[in-house]
Amino acid sequence: MSKVLVMDHPLIQHKIGILRRTDTGTKDFRALISEIAMLECYEATRDLKLSDVEIETPICKATVKELSGKKLAIVPILRAGLGMVDGMLTMIPAAKVGHIGLYRDPESLKPVEYYCKLPDDCSEREVFVVDPMLATGGSCIAAIQMLKDKGVGHIHLMCIIAAPEGIEAMQNAHPDVDIIVGAKDERLNEHGYIVPGLGDAGDRIFGTK
Ligand code: PRP
Ligand code: URA
């Protein structure tokens, strides 16, 4: 069974509190999503492999640590996942970025694929899938399956708000993928929205409603 980490750091909790408010406008919403992604990234990368390398400081030779595992990639689920990319790249600037386009059909709540462009060598990379919202789980489950179908073996999922239903569905579908979330909310409503949630993340990031 995959690990689920709910990040209870005070800075993340405070920022999520502002995100949820109806009166938080697009500019602040976008900035907060990016800042939370940056803070989550710090924890999501905790287990990256390090090795010793010999260097010279201005004073003497020294042994220092260097990241040594697989190279990294960030894969946002369009659209809302795009809001998390800058924050992630602030922490891991050399990561490549792939894009998966999915939208949730408003009636069936099933994900509909419309775009996929991944780094050529993505199967050799450790991939961080980012999407602020894990609701029914359908979108993240489908995106991760698309990555697995391309041979990606090491995948992490980073979300900001998750419903218990989405976490359970993800764990059943992809028990090998760890999940990092900023908050685990109460439930989904009859329209598949997270309660209390923050509304439609894509619309709030891009100001489309
Ligand atoms: C939102 C969100 C997730 C998905 C979550 O995207 O960003 O991708 O819904 O719902 P699920 O867990 O039930 O699949 P949406 O389909 O609204 O598209 P958008 O990002 O383009 O607005
Ligand atoms: N997608 C969103 O953007 N918000 C929700 O609450 C559920 C799905």
JSON list of N, CA, C and O in Angstrom, two decimals, residues 77 102 111 129 131 134 136-149 157 165-174:
[
{"chain": "A", "resi": 77, "resn": "ILE", "atom": "N", "xyz": [-0.80, 17.87, -14.51]},
{"chain": "A", "resi": 77, "resn": "ILE", "atom": "CA", "xyz": [-2.03, 17.52, -15.22]},
{"chain": "A", "resi": 77, "resn": "ILE", "atom": "C", "xyz": [-2.72, 18.84, -15.57]},
{"chain": "A", "resi": 77, "resn": "ILE", "atom": "O", "xyz": [-3.04, 19.64, -14.68]},
{"chain": "A", "resi": 102, "resn": "LEU", "atom": "N", "xyz": [-5.89, 16.47, -19.34]},
{"chain": "A", "resi": 102, "resn": "LEU", "atom": "CA", "xyz": [-7.10, 15.69, -19.02]},
{"chain": "A", "resi": 102, "resn": "LEU", "atom": "C", "xyz": [-8.14, 16.66, -18.50]},
{"chain": "A", "resi": 102, "resn": "LEU", "atom": "O", "xyz": [-7.79, 17.57, -17.76]},
{"chain": "A", "resi": 111, "resn": "PRO", "atom": "N", "xyz": [-12.28, 11.09, -16.51]},
{"chain": "A", "resi": 111, "resn": "PRO", "atom": "CA", "xyz": [-11.29, 11.91, -17.19]},
{"chain": "A", "resi": 111, "resn": "PRO", "atom": "C", "xyz": [-11.29, 11.69, -18.69]},
{"chain": "A", "resi": 111, "resn": "PRO", "atom": "O", "xyz": [-11.45, 10.57, -19.16]},
{"chain": "A", "resi": 129, "resn": "VAL", "atom": "N", "xyz": [4.16, 13.77, -10.43]},
{"chain": "A", "resi": 129, "resn": "VAL", "atom": "CA", "xyz": [2.90, 14.22, -11.06]},
{"chain": "A", "resi": 129, "resn": "VAL", "atom": "C", "xyz": [2.29, 15.27, -10.12]},
{"chain": "A", "resi": 129, "resn": "VAL", "atom": "O", "xyz": [2.20, 15.04, -8.91]},
{"chain": "A", "resi": 131, "resn": "ASP", "atom": "N", "xyz": [-0.96, 17.98, -9.37]},
{"chain": "A", "resi": 131, "resn": "ASP", "atom": "CA", "xyz": [-2.33, 18.46, -9.63]},
{"chain": "A", "resi": 131, "resn": "ASP", "atom": "C", "xyz": [-2.86, 18.92, -8.28]},
{"chain": "A", "resi": 131, "resn": "ASP", "atom": "O", "xyz": [-2.81, 18.16, -7.32]},
{"chain": "A", "resi": 134, "resn": "LEU", "atom": "N", "xyz": [-7.26, 16.28, -5.82]},
{"chain": "A", "resi": 134, "resn": "LEU", "atom": "CA", "xyz": [-7.50, 14.84, -5.95]},
{"chain": "A", "resi": 134, "resn": "LEU", "atom": "C", "xyz": [-8.92, 14.62, -5.46]},
{"chain": "A", "resi": 134, "resn": "LEU", "atom": "O", "xyz": [-9.15, 14.60, -4.24]},
{"chain": "A", "resi": 136, "resn": "THR", "atom": "N", "xyz": [-12.33, 12.59, -7.20]},
{"chain": "A", "resi": 136, "resn": "THR", "atom": "CA", "xyz": [-12.67, 11.15, -7.32]},
{"chain": "A", "resi": 136, "resn": "THR", "atom": "C", "xyz": [-11.39, 10.33, -7.51]},
{"chain": "A", "resi": 136, "resn": "THR", "atom": "O", "xyz": [-11.39, 9.12, -7.31]},
{"chain": "A", "resi": 137, "resn": "GLY", "atom": "N", "xyz": [-10.33, 11.01, -7.95]},
{"chain": "A", "resi": 137, "resn": "GLY", "atom": "CA", "xyz": [-9.07, 10.32, -8.26]},
{"chain": "A", "resi": 137, "resn": "GLY", "atom": "C", "xyz": [-8.94, 9.93, -9.72]},
{"chain": "A", "resi": 137, "resn": "GLY", "atom": "O", "xyz": [-7.86, 9.53, -10.16]},
{"chain": "A", "resi": 138, "resn": "GLY", "atom": "N", "xyz": [-10.03, 10.06, -10.48]},
{"chain": "A", "resi": 138, "resn": "GLY", "atom": "CA", "xyz": [-10.02, 9.59, -11.87]},
{"chain": "A", "resi": 138, "resn": "GLY", "atom": "C", "xyz": [-8.90, 10.21, -12.71]},
{"chain": "A", "resi": 138, "resn": "GLY", "atom": "O", "xyz": [-8.23, 9.50, -13.47]},
{"chain": "A", "resi": 139, "resn": "SER", "atom": "N", "xyz": [-8.68, 11.53, -12.57]},
{"chain": "A", "resi": 139, "resn": "SER", "atom": "CA", "xyz": [-7.68, 12.20, -13.42]},
{"chain": "A", "resi": 139, "resn": "SER", "atom": "C", "xyz": [-6.27, 11.73, -13.07]},
{"chain": "A", "resi": 139, "resn": "SER", "atom": "O", "xyz": [-5.47, 11.41, -13.96]},
{"chain": "A", "resi": 140, "resn": "CYS", "atom": "N", "xyz": [-5.96, 11.70, -11.79]},
{"chain": "A", "resi": 140, "resn": "CYS", "atom": "CA", "xyz": [-4.60, 11.29, -11.38]},
{"chain": "A", "resi": 140, "resn": "CYS", "atom": "C", "xyz": [-4.36, 9.82, -11.72]},
{"chain": "A", "resi": 140, "resn": "CYS", "atom": "O", "xyz": [-3.27, 9.45, -12.20]},
{"chain": "A", "resi": 141, "resn": "ILE", "atom": "N", "xyz": [-5.36, 8.99, -11.52]},
{"chain": "A", "resi": 141, "resn": "ILE", "atom": "CA", "xyz": [-5.21, 7.56, -11.83]},
{"chain": "A", "resi": 141, "resn": "ILE", "atom": "C", "xyz": [-4.92, 7.39, -13.33]},
{"chain": "A", "resi": 141, "resn": "ILE", "atom": "O", "xyz": [-4.01, 6.65, -13.73]},
{"chain": "A", "resi": 142, "resn": "ALA", "atom": "N", "xyz": [-5.67, 8.12, -14.16]},
{"chain": "A", "resi": 142, "resn": "ALA", "atom": "CA", "xyz": [-5.47, 8.00, -15.62]},
{"chain": "A", "resi": 142, "resn": "ALA", "atom": "C", "xyz": [-4.11, 8.53, -16.03]},
{"chain": "A", "resi": 142, "resn": "ALA", "atom": "O", "xyz": [-3.41, 7.93, -16.85]},
{"chain": "A", "resi": 143, "resn": "ALA", "atom": "N", "xyz": [-3.70, 9.68, -15.46]},
{"chain": "A", "resi": 143, "resn": "ALA", "atom": "CA", "xyz": [-2.40, 10.27, -15.82]},
{"chain": "A", "resi": 143, "resn": "ALA", "atom": "C", "xyz": [-1.26, 9.32, -15.45]},
{"chain": "A", "resi": 143, "resn": "ALA", "atom": "O", "xyz": [-0.32, 9.13, -16.23]},
{"chain": "A", "resi": 144, "resn": "ILE", "atom": "N", "xyz": [-1.36, 8.74, -14.28]},
{"chain": "A", "resi": 144, "resn": "ILE", "atom": "CA", "xyz": [-0.28, 7.84, -13.82]},
{"chain": "A", "resi": 144, "resn": "ILE", "atom": "C", "xyz": [-0.26, 6.58, -14.69]},
{"chain": "A", "resi": 144, "resn": "ILE", "atom": "O", "xyz": [0.81, 6.07, -15.03]},
{"chain": "A", "resi": 145, "resn": "GLN", "atom": "N", "xyz": [-1.43, 6.11, -15.10]},
{"chain": "A", "resi": 145, "resn": "GLN", "atom": "CA", "xyz": [-1.46, 4.95, -16.00]},
{"chain": "A", "resi": 145, "resn": "GLN", "atom": "C", "xyz": [-0.79, 5.28, -17.33]},
{"chain": "A", "resi": 145, "resn": "GLN", "atom": "O", "xyz": [-0.06, 4.46, -17.90]},
{"chain": "A", "resi": 146, "resn": "MET", "atom": "N", "xyz": [-1.02, 6.52, -17.82]},
{"chain": "A", "resi": 146, "resn": "MET", "atom": "CA", "xyz": [-0.37, 6.94, -19.08]},
{"chain": "A", "resi": 146, "resn": "MET", "atom": "C", "xyz": [1.14, 6.91, -18.92]},
{"chain": "A", "resi": 146, "resn": "MET", "atom": "O", "xyz": [1.87, 6.48, -19.83]},
{"chain": "A", "resi": 147, "resn": "LEU", "atom": "N", "xyz": [1.63, 7.34, -17.77]},
{"chain": "A", "resi": 147, "resn": "LEU", "atom": "CA", "xyz": [3.09, 7.32, -17.53]},
{"chain": "A", "resi": 147, "resn": "LEU", "atom": "C", "xyz": [3.60, 5.88, -17.45]},
{"chain": "A", "resi": 147, "resn": "LEU", "atom": "O", "xyz": [4.64, 5.53, -18.03]},
{"chain": "A", "resi": 148, "resn": "LYS", "atom": "N", "xyz": [2.87, 5.03, -16.76]},
{"chain": "A", "resi": 148, "resn": "LYS", "atom": "CA", "xyz": [3.29, 3.62, -16.64]},
{"chain": "A", "resi": 148, "resn": "LYS", "atom": "C", "xyz": [3.31, 2.96, -18.01]},
{"chain": "A", "resi": 148, "resn": "LYS", "atom": "O", "xyz": [4.20, 2.16, -18.32]},
{"chain": "A", "resi": 149, "resn": "ASP", "atom": "N", "xyz": [2.32, 3.30, -18.84]},
{"chain": "A", "resi": 149, "resn": "ASP", "atom": "CA", "xyz": [2.26, 2.72, -20.19]},
{"chain": "A", "resi": 149, "resn": "ASP", "atom": "C", "xyz": [3.48, 3.13, -21.03]},
{"chain": "A", "resi": 149, "resn": "ASP", "atom": "O", "xyz": [3.83, 2.47, -22.00]},
{"chain": "A", "resi": 157, "resn": "LEU", "atom": "N", "xyz": [2.96, 11.30, -6.47]},
{"chain": "A", "resi": 157, "resn": "LEU", "atom": "CA", "xyz": [1.84, 12.20, -6.75]},
{"chain": "A", "resi": 157, "resn": "LEU", "atom": "C", "xyz": [1.81, 13.30, -5.70]},
{"chain": "A", "resi": 157, "resn": "LEU", "atom": "O", "xyz": [1.85, 13.02, -4.50]},
{"chain": "A", "resi": 165, "resn": "GLU", "atom": "N", "xyz": [-12.11, 9.88, -0.71]},
{"chain": "A", "resi": 165, "resn": "GLU", "atom": "CA", "xyz": [-12.49, 8.97, -1.80]},
{"chain": "A", "resi": 165, "resn": "GLU", "atom": "C", "xyz": [-11.39, 8.88, -2.85]},
{"chain": "A", "resi": 165, "resn": "GLU", "atom": "O", "xyz": [-11.12, 7.81, -3.41]},
{"chain": "A", "resi": 166, "resn": "GLY", "atom": "N", "xyz": [-10.76, 10.02, -3.15]},
{"chain": "A", "resi": 166, "resn": "GLY", "atom": "CA", "xyz": [-9.70, 10.06, -4.16]},
{"chain": "A", "resi": 166, "resn": "GLY", "atom": "C", "xyz": [-8.44, 9.35, -3.69]},
{"chain": "A", "resi": 166, "resn": "GLY", "atom": "O", "xyz": [-7.78, 8.64, -4.46]},
{"chain": "A", "resi": 167, "resn": "ILE", "atom": "N", "xyz": [-8.12, 9.54, -2.42]},
{"chain": "A", "resi": 167, "resn": "ILE", "atom": "CA", "xyz": [-6.93, 8.86, -1.87]},
{"chain": "A", "resi": 167, "resn": "ILE", "atom": "C", "xyz": [-7.13, 7.35, -1.93]},
{"chain": "A", "resi": 167, "resn": "ILE", "atom": "O", "xyz": [-6.25, 6.61, -2.37]},
{"chain": "A", "resi": 168, "resn": "GLU", "atom": "N", "xyz": [-8.32, 6.91, -1.53]},
{"chain": "A", "resi": 168, "resn": "GLU", "atom": "CA", "xyz": [-8.58, 5.46, -1.52]},
{"chain": "A", "resi": 168, "resn": "GLU", "atom": "C", "xyz": [-8.52, 4.89, -2.94]},
{"chain": "A", "resi": 168, "resn": "GLU", "atom": "O", "xyz": [-7.91, 3.84, -3.19]},
{"chain": "A", "resi": 169, "resn": "ALA", "atom": "N", "xyz": [-9.13, 5.60, -3.89]},
{"chain": "A", "resi": 169, "resn": "ALA", "atom": "CA", "xyz": [-9.14, 5.12, -5.28]},
{"chain": "A", "resi": 169, "resn": "ALA", "atom": "C", "xyz": [-7.71, 5.05, -5.82]},
{"chain": "A", "resi": 169, "resn": "ALA", "atom": "O", "xyz": [-7.32, 4.10, -6.51]},
{"chain": "A", "resi": 170, "resn": "MET", "atom": "N", "xyz": [-6.90, 6.08, -5.50]},
{"chain": "A", "resi": 170, "resn": "MET", "atom": "CA", "xyz": [-5.50, 6.10, -5.97]},
{"chain": "A", "resi": 170, "resn": "MET", "atom": "C", "xyz": [-4.73, 4.93, -5.38]},
{"chain": "A", "resi": 170, "resn": "MET", "atom": "O", "xyz": [-3.96, 4.26, -6.07]},
{"chain": "A", "resi": 171, "resn": "GLN", "atom": "N", "xyz": [-4.92, 4.70, -4.09]},
{"chain": "A", "resi": 171, "resn": "GLN", "atom": "CA", "xyz": [-4.17, 3.61, -3.44]},
{"chain": "A", "resi": 171, "resn": "GLN", "atom": "C", "xyz": [-4.55, 2.25, -4.02]},
{"chain": "A", "resi": 171, "resn": "GLN", "atom": "O", "xyz": [-3.69, 1.38, -4.13]},
{"chain": "A", "resi": 172, "resn": "ASN", "atom": "N", "xyz": [-5.83, 2.09, -4.38]},
{"chain": "A", "resi": 172, "resn": "ASN", "atom": "CA", "xyz": [-6.25, 0.82, -4.98]},
{"chain": "A", "resi": 172, "resn": "ASN", "atom": "C", "xyz": [-5.68, 0.67, -6.38]},
{"chain": "A", "resi": 172, "resn": "ASN", "atom": "O", "xyz": [-5.22, -0.41, -6.76]},
{"chain": "A", "resi": 173, "resn": "ALA", "atom": "N", "xyz": [-5.71, 1.78, -7.15]},
{"chain": "A", "resi": 173, "resn": "ALA", "atom": "CA", "xyz": [-5.27, 1.69, -8.56]},
{"chain": "A", "resi": 173, "resn": "ALA", "atom": "C", "xyz": [-3.75, 1.63, -8.67]},
{"chain": "A", "resi": 173, "resn": "ALA", "atom": "O", "xyz": [-3.22, 0.93, -9.54]},
{"chain": "A", "resi": 174, "resn": "HIS", "atom": "N", "xyz": [-3.06, 2.42, -7.84]},
{"chain": "A", "resi": 174, "resn": "HIS", "atom": "CA", "xyz": [-1.59, 2.52, -7.96]},
{"chain": "A", "resi": 174, "resn": "HIS", "atom": "C", "xyz": [-0.95, 2.40, -6.58]},
{"chain": "A", "resi": 174, "resn": "HIS", "atom": "O", "xyz": [-0.45, 3.40, -6.02]}
]
